[in-house]
């Protein structure tokens, strides 16, 4: 009987001939990733009585969540991490390099056939380049540092087929918001989600990253796009590593196959306080916003910034609205600067921030006050996510965010474009 992607790759990484869903296997990941939570992990590591990370070359630490440090406490945390990675000889990217998930992909640290475990819930992102990648807890990361291995339960597999053609200004973000809206925030709980269908062949790696990133929001253990020419072309420009891709068998058995035709999809918006309370934009159009954020590991890439600039079409940010632009990485920041996008946003009245998570997690760089309404291109909108528990946060694509920024209200970017034309 055929095997799914998860079954094949986990068998391989566990050194077994075959595995079944539900089976507990001990795997040896190719990469372990952590970020600002590394100091907390180091404390747990000390508690289990270890001094040296067993295979330091298999780990990476990226400071991104509260960068640059917003308080003495954060500064101390960063300082401890710098000392720890130096002592242990762990690959390290300091503040300013970018959001961990973007950096891992840009640096070619994840690719087809890799098993990556990260101490962050959006680690499934790297399935966009054919890796099995999943989030783990801090104590699991400490155990991984100590032994180089970890047990995992083999997930059941869910296949999602995406077919049709997206209309103008409807994006991968709208697709995944729609999918989450239909399946719910627990719609793929502890499942390995394989995305297939005719739309996939027309999706760039960044498009696929939007989808695998947000698959975490429906509970997925990991998410996967079978590596194709688009994947290999993308990776060839970034790394000279060679990869051994793993593909599902054609006769693999899935728990379920769900098909979506995206041809008539409108731009989608997730309404507070639930990521799965997703509606077509026409249902929330007109809602006033105080702050718009374009960035994060979901939608802070160069094509997101290009799309936002296109929708803004030289119009200024609406009076009374704060617009924050947070390039996901230094590479994106430089590219956007070279293309004149950062100046364009700044001239329109936006505030361009440093690469990193920015206000996504509500810790700094633009938190919302009680009663305020935000719209962001990020992946979470629960109560208090971007500051006050009494603020509201809507989620949408960069096109939707740009349209809100220049009109001061949730607006269908397609209508705006029509008016501009
Ligand atoms: C702080 C970190 C552990 C957290 C996560 O795991 O996802 C953060 O990145 C988030 O998006 O809430
Ligand atoms: S950008 Fe947001 S979702 Fe992504 S890793 Fe940072 S805090 Fe988490």
Tab-separated table of C-alpha atoms and ligand atoms in Angstrom:
chain	number	residue	atom	x	y	z
A	1	UNK	CA	0.000	0.000	0.000
A	2	UNK	CA	1.225	3.486	-0.862
A	3	UNK	CA	2.508	5.934	1.734
A	4	UNK	CA	1.925	9.631	2.253
A	5	UNK	CA	4.701	12.212	2.452
A	6	UNK	CA	4.724	12.182	6.268
A	7	UNK	CA	4.788	8.395	6.456
A	8	UNK	CA	7.673	8.160	3.997
A	9	UNK	CA	9.892	10.873	5.413
A	10	UNK	CA	9.355	9.949	9.071
A	11	UNK	CA	10.167	6.301	8.321
A	12	UNK	CA	13.357	7.431	6.657
A	13	UNK	CA	14.396	9.771	9.482
A	14	UNK	CA	13.614	7.074	12.056
A	15	UNK	CA	15.613	4.453	10.157
A	16	UNK	CA	12.553	2.186	9.722
A	17	UNK	CA	11.243	0.403	6.637
A	18	UNK	CA	7.712	1.714	7.108
A	19	UNK	CA	5.590	3.539	9.682
A	20	UNK	CA	1.836	3.908	10.301
A	21	UNK	CA	-0.182	6.932	11.433
A	22	UNK	CA	-0.345	7.003	15.227
A	23	UNK	CA	2.976	5.182	15.618
A	24	UNK	CA	5.545	6.811	17.905
A	25	UNK	CA	8.923	7.064	16.232
A	26	UNK	CA	12.276	8.459	17.305
A	27	UNK	CA	13.650	10.728	14.600
A	28	UNK	CA	16.923	12.531	14.007
A	29	UNK	CA	16.092	15.937	12.516
A	30	UNK	CA	18.417	17.684	10.079
A	31	UNK	CA	17.877	21.081	11.681
A	32	UNK	CA	16.568	22.523	14.945
A	33	UNK	CA	15.533	26.168	15.038
A	34	UNK	CA	14.867	28.516	17.932
A	35	UNK	CA	14.707	32.293	18.351
A	36	UNK	CA	14.328	34.732	21.264
A	37	UNK	CA	13.111	31.766	23.320
A	38	UNK	CA	16.613	30.248	23.209
A	39	UNK	CA	17.584	31.605	26.639
A	40	UNK	CA	14.539	29.925	28.190
A	41	UNK	CA	15.435	26.680	26.392
A	42	UNK	CA	19.025	26.979	27.656
A	43	UNK	CA	17.701	27.110	31.235
A	44	UNK	CA	15.734	23.884	30.697
A	45	UNK	CA	18.828	22.359	29.095
A	46	UNK	CA	20.827	23.228	32.213
A	47	UNK	CA	18.122	21.668	34.383
A	48	UNK	CA	18.415	18.337	32.611
A	49	UNK	CA	22.049	18.460	33.616
A	50	UNK	CA	23.673	19.065	30.228
A	51	UNK	CA	26.531	21.419	29.406
A	52	UNK	CA	27.218	20.824	25.703
A	53	UNK	CA	24.791	20.682	22.792
A	54	UNK	CA	25.454	17.297	21.212
A	55	UNK	CA	25.503	18.259	17.529
A	56	UNK	CA	25.686	22.079	17.472
A	57	UNK	CA	26.056	22.135	13.685
A	58	UNK	CA	22.451	20.943	13.410
A	59	UNK	CA	20.962	23.998	15.087
A	60	UNK	CA	20.281	27.607	14.252
A	61	UNK	CA	19.239	30.536	16.430
A	62	UNK	CA	17.675	33.678	14.950
A	63	UNK	CA	16.801	36.758	17.031
A	64	UNK	CA	13.614	38.179	15.575
A	65	UNK	CA	10.696	38.481	17.975
A	66	UNK	CA	11.487	41.615	19.945
A	67	UNK	CA	14.275	43.211	17.940
A	68	UNK	CA	16.000	45.473	18.630
A	69	UNK	CA	15.470	44.849	22.348
A	70	UNK	CA	12.534	46.880	23.663
A	71	UNK	CA	13.467	46.764	27.375
A	72	UNK	CA	16.363	45.886	29.654
A	73	UNK	CA	14.762	42.490	30.181
A	74	UNK	CA	14.708	41.749	26.450
A	75	UNK	CA	18.270	43.074	26.129
A	76	UNK	CA	19.444	40.692	28.872
A	77	UNK	CA	17.676	37.829	27.164
A	78	UNK	CA	19.426	38.618	23.863
A	79	UNK	CA	22.769	38.948	25.646
A	80	UNK	CA	22.399	35.532	27.273
A	81	UNK	CA	21.548	34.016	23.896
A	82	UNK	CA	24.598	35.579	22.217
A	83	UNK	CA	26.818	34.099	24.941
A	84	UNK	CA	25.152	30.704	24.714
A	85	UNK	CA	25.477	30.329	20.928
A	86	UNK	CA	29.105	31.475	21.066
A	87	UNK	CA	29.965	28.921	23.769
A	88	UNK	CA	28.107	26.125	21.982
A	89	UNK	CA	29.210	26.967	18.448
A	90	UNK	CA	25.637	27.240	17.143
A	91	UNK	CA	24.911	29.077	13.891
A	92	UNK	CA	23.458	32.458	14.821
A	93	UNK	CA	21.683	35.371	13.158
A	94	UNK	CA	21.533	38.482	15.308
A	95	UNK	CA	18.845	41.192	15.356
A	96	UNK	CA	18.140	42.676	11.940
A	97	UNK	CA	18.518	39.544	9.819
A	98	UNK	CA	14.770	38.893	9.776
A	99	UNK	CA	11.891	36.692	10.920
A	100	UNK	CA	13.194	33.195	11.663
A	101	UNK	CA	11.004	31.396	9.112
A	102	UNK	CA	11.939	33.757	6.303
A	103	UNK	CA	15.633	33.521	7.192
A	104	UNK	CA	15.643	29.691	7.272
A	105	UNK	CA	14.204	29.574	3.750
A	106	UNK	CA	16.343	32.419	2.356
A	107	UNK	CA	19.493	30.803	3.698
A	108	UNK	CA	18.591	27.451	2.127
A	109	UNK	CA	18.617	25.815	5.576
A	110	UNK	CA	15.452	23.859	4.782
A	111	UNK	CA	14.694	22.039	1.560
A	112	UNK	CA	13.255	18.915	-0.040
A	113	UNK	CA	13.679	15.834	2.119
A	114	UNK	CA	14.804	17.731	5.226
A	115	UNK	CA	13.270	17.191	8.655
A	116	UNK	CA	13.205	20.459	10.570
A	117	UNK	CA	11.870	20.988	14.081
A	118	UNK	CA	11.480	24.512	15.419
A	119	UNK	CA	10.524	25.965	18.787
A	120	UNK	CA	7.891	28.071	17.068
A	121	UNK	CA	4.375	27.220	15.989
A	122	UNK	CA	4.804	28.476	12.414
A	123	UNK	CA	7.658	26.101	11.644
A	124	UNK	CA	5.388	24.220	9.154
A	125	UNK	CA	6.302	27.062	6.739
A	126	UNK	CA	9.242	25.076	5.286
A	127	UNK	CA	6.894	22.530	3.754
A	128	UNK	CA	6.670	25.141	0.982
A	129	UNK	CA	10.121	23.951	-0.101
A	130	UNK	CA	9.427	20.259	0.426
A	131	UNK	CA	10.645	19.781	3.996
A	132	UNK	CA	8.809	18.032	6.811
A	133	UNK	CA	8.824	20.806	9.372
A	134	UNK	CA	6.926	21.081	12.603
A	135	UNK	CA	6.769	23.153	15.744
A	136	UNK	CA	7.900	21.711	19.072
A	137	UNK	CA	7.931	22.950	22.675
A	138	UNK	CA	10.856	24.409	24.573
A	139	UNK	CA	11.529	21.313	26.657
A	140	UNK	CA	11.492	19.226	23.481
A	141	UNK	CA	14.088	21.548	21.968
A	142	UNK	CA	16.233	21.184	25.102
A	143	UNK	CA	15.997	17.391	24.739
A	144	UNK	CA	16.934	17.680	21.080
A	145	UNK	CA	20.016	19.739	21.968
A	146	UNK	CA	20.991	17.044	24.471
A	147	UNK	CA	20.490	13.955	22.300
A	148	UNK	CA	20.041	14.959	18.639
A	149	UNK	CA	16.819	12.968	18.549
A	150	UNK	CA	13.179	13.306	19.516
A	151	UNK	CA	10.063	11.193	19.393
A	152	UNK	CA	7.131	12.157	17.224
A	153	UNK	CA	3.749	10.625	16.596
A	154	UNK	CA	3.273	9.901	12.890
A	155	UNK	CA	0.364	12.146	11.825
A	156	UNK	CA	-2.560	11.114	9.671
A	157	UNK	CA	-2.527	12.858	6.294
A	158	UNK	CA	-5.055	15.212	4.764
A	159	UNK	CA	-4.947	16.167	1.089
A	160	UNK	CA	-6.199	19.587	0.038
A	161	UNK	CA	-6.679	20.092	-3.686
A	162	UNK	CA	-6.621	23.675	-4.907
A	163	UNK	CA	-8.038	24.155	-8.377
A	164	UNK	CA	-9.073	27.056	-10.566
A	165	UNK	CA	-7.594	30.431	-11.369
A	166	UNK	CA	-7.391	33.314	-8.915
A	167	UNK	CA	-8.824	36.607	-10.074
A	168	UNK	CA	-6.718	39.754	-10.003
A	169	UNK	CA	-5.708	40.914	-6.500
A	170	UNK	CA	-6.880	37.640	-4.954
A	171	UNK	CA	-3.864	35.921	-3.437
A	172	UNK	CA	-2.529	32.856	-1.636
A	173	UNK	CA	-3.516	34.585	1.625
A	174	UNK	CA	-7.144	34.674	0.531
A	175	UNK	CA	-6.948	30.991	-0.401
A	176	UNK	CA	-5.638	29.864	2.982
A	177	UNK	CA	-7.992	32.160	4.923
A	178	UNK	CA	-10.869	30.652	2.944
A	179	UNK	CA	-9.641	27.107	3.653
A	180	UNK	CA	-9.276	27.839	7.387
A	181	UNK	CA	-12.719	29.468	7.409
A	182	UNK	CA	-14.221	26.313	5.915
A	183	UNK	CA	-12.281	23.699	7.930
A	184	UNK	CA	-12.019	25.603	11.216
A	185	UNK	CA	-9.140	26.346	13.588
A	186	UNK	CA	-8.926	22.651	14.474
A	187	UNK	CA	-9.758	21.395	10.978
A	188	UNK	CA	-6.371	19.728	10.486
A	189	UNK	CA	-5.479	18.930	14.085
A	190	UNK	CA	-2.177	17.023	14.243
A	191	UNK	CA	-2.440	16.201	10.549
A	192	UNK	CA	0.102	16.338	7.773
A	193	UNK	CA	-1.546	18.510	5.132
A	194	UNK	CA	-0.469	17.950	1.533
A	195	UNK	CA	-1.489	20.695	-0.893
A	196	UNK	CA	-2.020	19.622	-4.494
A	197	UNK	CA	-4.197	20.655	-7.444
A	198	UNK	CA	-3.841	22.655	-10.626
A	199	UNK	CA	-3.344	25.972	-8.802
A	200	UNK	CA	-0.140	24.699	-7.187
A	201	UNK	CA	1.803	24.608	-10.462
A	202	UNK	CA	1.188	28.347	-10.787
A	203	UNK	CA	2.190	29.227	-7.242
A	204	UNK	CA	5.580	30.720	-6.411
A	205	UNK	CA	7.549	29.547	-3.376
A	206	UNK	CA	6.524	32.695	-1.438
A	207	UNK	CA	2.845	31.962	-2.278
A	208	UNK	CA	3.286	28.438	-0.986
A	209	UNK	CA	4.946	29.795	2.169
A	210	UNK	CA	1.845	31.860	2.945
A	211	UNK	CA	-0.200	28.658	2.851
A	212	UNK	CA	2.118	26.370	4.819
A	213	UNK	CA	2.672	29.148	7.367
A	214	UNK	CA	-1.040	29.520	8.050
A	215	UNK	CA	-1.714	25.779	8.005
A	216	UNK	CA	-0.511	25.983	11.614
A	217	UNK	CA	-3.679	28.003	12.308
A	218	UNK	CA	-5.872	25.009	11.531
A	219	UNK	CA	-3.814	22.815	13.808
A	220	UNK	CA	-1.664	21.102	11.169
A	221	UNK	CA	1.445	19.283	12.388
A	222	UNK	CA	3.117	20.071	9.076
A	223	UNK	CA	2.127	21.196	5.597
A	224	UNK	CA	3.663	20.178	2.289
A	225	UNK	CA	3.967	21.133	-1.365
A	226	UNK	CA	5.673	18.481	-3.494
A	227	UNK	CA	8.931	19.994	-4.745
A	228	UNK	CA	8.778	20.854	-8.464
A	229	UNK	CA	10.750	22.991	-10.935
A	230	UNK	CA	9.549	26.107	-9.126
A	231	UNK	CA	10.995	24.807	-5.836
A	232	UNK	CA	14.284	23.698	-7.333
A	233	UNK	CA	14.669	26.939	-9.295
A	234	UNK	CA	14.089	28.942	-6.122
A	235	UNK	CA	16.576	26.899	-4.089
A	236	UNK	CA	19.262	26.891	-6.793
A	237	UNK	CA	19.425	30.676	-6.532
A	238	UNK	CA	20.057	30.416	-2.764
A	239	UNK	CA	22.150	27.393	-1.932
A	240	UNK	CA	24.473	24.861	-3.484
A	241	UNK	CA	23.188	22.140	-1.157
A	242	UNK	CA	21.913	19.013	-2.880
A	243	UNK	CA	18.599	17.641	-1.704
A	244	UNK	CA	17.007	14.199	-1.701
A	245	UNK	CA	13.316	14.986	-2.146
A	246	UNK	CA	10.634	12.755	-0.694
A	247	UNK	CA	7.305	12.439	-2.513
A	248	UNK	CA	4.071	10.726	-1.490
A	249	UNK	CA	3.215	7.545	-3.394
A	250	UNK	CA	0.490	7.962	-6.025
A	251	UNK	CA	-1.646	5.363	-4.193
A	252	UNK	CA	-1.080	6.825	-0.710
A	253	UNK	CA	-4.033	6.648	1.706
A	254	UNK	CA	-5.367	9.922	3.083
A	255	UNK	CA	-7.738	10.425	5.975
A	256	UNK	CA	-9.611	12.782	3.679
A	257	UNK	CA	-9.266	14.711	0.418
A	258	UNK	CA	-10.913	18.117	0.275
A	259	UNK	CA	-11.197	20.088	-2.914
A	260	UNK	CA	-11.493	23.851	-3.297
A	261	UNK	CA	-12.181	25.702	-6.525
A	262	UNK	CA	-10.788	29.185	-6.024
A	263	UNK	CA	-11.934	30.737	-9.314
A	264	UNK	CA	-14.715	32.857	-7.818
A	265	UNK	CA	-12.960	33.631	-4.571
A	266	UNK	CA	-13.269	37.200	-3.300
A	267	UNK	CA	-10.572	38.697	-1.082
A	268	UNK	CA	-11.082	37.146	2.375
A	269	UNK	CA	-10.876	38.663	5.853
A	270	UNK	CA	-10.541	36.893	9.209
A	271	UNK	CA	-12.588	38.764	11.822
A	272	UNK	CA	-11.663	39.188	15.477
A	273	UNK	CA	-11.168	37.316	17.671
A	274	UNK	CA	-10.973	34.094	15.627
A	275	UNK	CA	-8.709	33.129	12.771
A	276	UNK	CA	-11.460	30.892	11.370
A	277	UNK	CA	-14.149	33.568	11.432
A	278	UNK	CA	-13.464	34.264	7.771
A	279	UNK	CA	-15.799	36.243	5.529
A	280	UNK	CA	-15.664	37.563	1.967
A	281	UNK	CA	-14.532	41.180	2.115
A	282	UNK	CA	-17.912	42.468	0.940
A	283	UNK	CA	-19.338	41.484	4.350
A	284	UNK	CA	-16.987	43.719	6.353
A	285	UNK	CA	-16.311	46.489	3.845
A	286	UNK	CA	-16.635	49.932	5.391
A	287	UNK	CA	-15.257	48.994	8.815
A	288	UNK	CA	-12.999	51.801	10.042
A	289	UNK	CA	-9.360	50.943	10.903
A	290	UNK	CA	-6.784	52.729	13.070
A	291	UNK	CA	-3.691	50.747	12.167
A	292	UNK	CA	-2.594	48.667	9.198
A	293	UNK	CA	0.416	46.342	9.356
A	294	UNK	CA	2.078	44.769	6.336
A	295	UNK	CA	4.747	42.253	7.284
A	296	UNK	CA	5.422	39.069	9.322
A	297	UNK	CA	6.444	35.541	8.382
A	298	UNK	CA	3.103	35.242	6.580
A	299	UNK	CA	3.177	38.244	4.248
A	300	UNK	CA	6.309	40.367	4.650
A	301	UNK	CA	8.078	39.378	1.447
A	302	UNK	CA	9.052	41.475	-1.556
A	303	UNK	CA	6.059	40.468	-3.669
A	304	UNK	CA	3.767	41.444	-0.778
A	305	UNK	CA	5.318	44.902	-0.659
A	306	UNK	CA	5.111	45.235	-4.446
A	307	UNK	CA	1.441	44.284	-4.372
A	308	UNK	CA	0.717	46.789	-1.596
A	309	UNK	CA	2.460	49.561	-3.521
A	310	UNK	CA	0.501	48.684	-6.649
A	311	UNK	CA	-2.812	48.907	-4.808
A	312	UNK	CA	-1.883	52.193	-3.116
A	313	UNK	CA	-1.013	53.610	-6.540
A	314	UNK	CA	0.647	56.712	-5.135
A	315	UNK	CA	-2.221	57.614	-2.793
A	316	UNK	CA	-1.379	58.797	0.731
A	317	UNK	CA	-2.246	56.864	3.876
A	318	UNK	CA	-5.693	58.026	5.043
A	319	UNK	CA	-5.849	60.626	7.758
A	320	UNK	CA	-5.971	59.113	11.234
A	321	UNK	CA	-4.534	55.762	10.066
A	322	UNK	CA	-1.100	54.451	11.055
A	323	UNK	CA	0.455	52.228	8.417
A	324	UNK	CA	3.406	50.053	9.448
A	325	UNK	CA	5.604	48.294	6.908
A	326	UNK	CA	7.752	45.490	8.330
A	327	UNK	CA	9.927	43.709	5.738
A	328	UNK	CA	10.317	40.075	6.804
A	329	UNK	CA	14.081	40.067	6.352
A	330	UNK	CA	17.096	42.239	5.631
A	331	UNK	CA	17.126	40.836	2.116
A	332	UNK	CA	13.522	41.938	1.591
A	333	UNK	CA	14.282	45.330	3.166
A	334	UNK	CA	17.238	45.950	0.822
A	335	UNK	CA	15.350	44.779	-2.246
A	336	UNK	CA	12.377	46.990	-1.352
A	337	UNK	CA	14.724	49.936	-0.814
A	338	UNK	CA	16.427	49.334	-4.164
A	339	UNK	CA	13.069	49.208	-5.932
A	340	UNK	CA	12.076	52.498	-4.321
A	341	UNK	CA	9.208	50.866	-2.418
A	342	UNK	CA	10.315	51.935	1.059
A	343	UNK	CA	10.572	55.570	-0.006
A	344	UNK	CA	7.203	55.279	-1.685
A	345	UNK	CA	5.588	53.951	1.503
A	346	UNK	CA	7.314	56.602	3.630
A	347	UNK	CA	6.220	59.383	1.257
A	348	UNK	CA	2.656	58.078	1.509
A	349	UNK	CA	2.891	58.528	5.280
A	350	UNK	CA	3.691	54.948	6.345
A	351	UNK	CA	6.262	54.042	8.964
A	352	UNK	CA	8.897	51.604	7.708
A	353	UNK	CA	10.244	49.387	10.500
A	354	UNK	CA	13.242	47.100	10.839
A	355	UNK	CA	13.094	43.461	9.700
A	356	UNK	CA	11.657	41.125	12.357
A	357	UNK	CA	8.317	40.077	13.803
A	358	UNK	CA	7.416	43.718	14.454
A	359	UNK	CA	4.062	44.235	16.177
A	360	UNK	CA	2.770	40.757	15.175
A	361	UNK	CA	2.893	39.349	18.697
A	362	UNK	CA	1.846	42.528	20.471
A	363	UNK	CA	5.096	43.097	22.350
A	364	UNK	CA	6.437	46.301	20.758
A	365	UNK	CA	6.648	48.465	17.627
A	366	UNK	CA	2.974	49.348	17.338
A	367	UNK	CA	0.577	47.749	19.798
A	368	UNK	CA	-3.125	48.635	19.671
A	369	UNK	CA	-4.930	50.661	22.363
A	370	UNK	CA	-8.278	49.576	23.840
A	371	UNK	CA	-11.072	50.192	21.354
A	372	UNK	CA	-8.740	50.440	18.371
A	373	UNK	CA	-9.116	48.405	15.197
A	374	UNK	CA	-6.156	46.911	13.368
A	375	UNK	CA	-5.829	45.128	10.067
A	376	UNK	CA	-2.708	43.060	9.503
A	377	UNK	CA	-1.249	40.625	7.000
A	378	UNK	CA	-0.203	38.350	9.879
A	379	UNK	CA	-1.625	34.986	10.901
A	380	UNK	CA	-3.255	35.440	14.335
A	381	UNK	CA	-6.017	37.727	15.574
A	382	UNK	CA	-7.007	36.364	18.996
A	383	UNK	CA	-7.929	38.748	21.794
A	384	UNK	CA	-4.883	40.762	22.797
A	385	UNK	CA	-2.635	39.471	20.022
A	386	UNK	CA	-1.510	42.925	18.895
A	387	UNK	CA	-1.792	44.750	22.208
A	388	UNK	CA	-4.923	45.530	24.195
A	389	UNK	CA	-7.426	42.700	24.727
A	390	UNK	CA	-10.013	45.362	23.977
A	391	UNK	CA	-8.657	46.043	20.499
A	392	UNK	CA	-9.905	44.264	17.380
A	393	UNK	CA	-7.644	42.728	14.764
A	394	UNK	CA	-8.661	41.737	11.227
A	395	UNK	CA	-6.413	39.641	8.984
A	396	UNK	CA	-6.117	39.965	5.225
A	397	UNK	CA	-3.790	39.984	2.241
A	398	UNK	CA	-1.299	42.765	1.471
A	399	UNK	CA	-3.737	44.034	-1.193
A	400	UNK	CA	-6.533	44.242	1.376
A	401	UNK	CA	-4.187	45.920	3.876
A	402	UNK	CA	-3.025	48.511	1.343
A	403	UNK	CA	-6.615	49.338	0.355
A	404	UNK	CA	-7.514	49.811	4.037
A	405	UNK	CA	-4.496	52.052	4.582
A	406	UNK	CA	-5.404	54.530	1.856
A	407	UNK	CA	-9.157	54.567	2.487
A	408	UNK	CA	-9.170	54.227	6.301
A	409	UNK	CA	-11.775	51.464	5.966
A	410	UNK	CA	-11.848	47.820	5.017
A	411	UNK	CA	-12.187	48.071	1.252
A	412	UNK	CA	-12.131	45.590	-1.611
A	413	UNK	CA	-8.807	46.322	-3.345
A	414	UNK	CA	-10.419	45.437	-6.680
A	415	UNK	CA	-12.910	48.286	-6.311
A	416	UNK	CA	-10.089	50.661	-5.508
A	417	UNK	CA	-8.182	49.546	-8.580
A	418	UNK	CA	-11.271	50.066	-10.755
A	419	UNK	CA	-11.636	53.620	-9.458
A	420	UNK	CA	-7.947	54.275	-10.061
A	421	UNK	CA	-8.327	53.054	-13.645
B	1	LIG	C1	6.971	33.379	20.584
B	1	LIG	C2	6.735	32.155	19.757
B	1	LIG	C3	7.071	30.926	20.541
B	1	LIG	C4	5.367	32.166	19.099
B	1	LIG	C5	5.025	30.876	18.355
B	1	LIG	O1	5.329	29.768	18.745
B	1	LIG	O2	4.376	30.932	17.347
B	1	LIG	C6	5.260	33.325	18.127
B	1	LIG	O3	6.113	33.231	17.052
B	1	LIG	C7	3.849	33.510	17.683
B	1	LIG	O4	3.614	33.656	16.478
B	1	LIG	O5	2.964	33.522	18.535
B	2	LIG	S1	6.134	37.099	12.577
B	2	LIG	FE1	4.517	36.684	14.067
B	2	LIG	S2	3.777	34.632	13.596
B	2	LIG	FE2	5.753	34.884	12.591
B	2	LIG	S3	7.241	34.035	14.029
B	2	LIG	FE3	7.083	36.237	14.416
B	2	LIG	S4	5.546	36.457	16.041
B	2	LIG	FE4	5.333	34.380	15.193
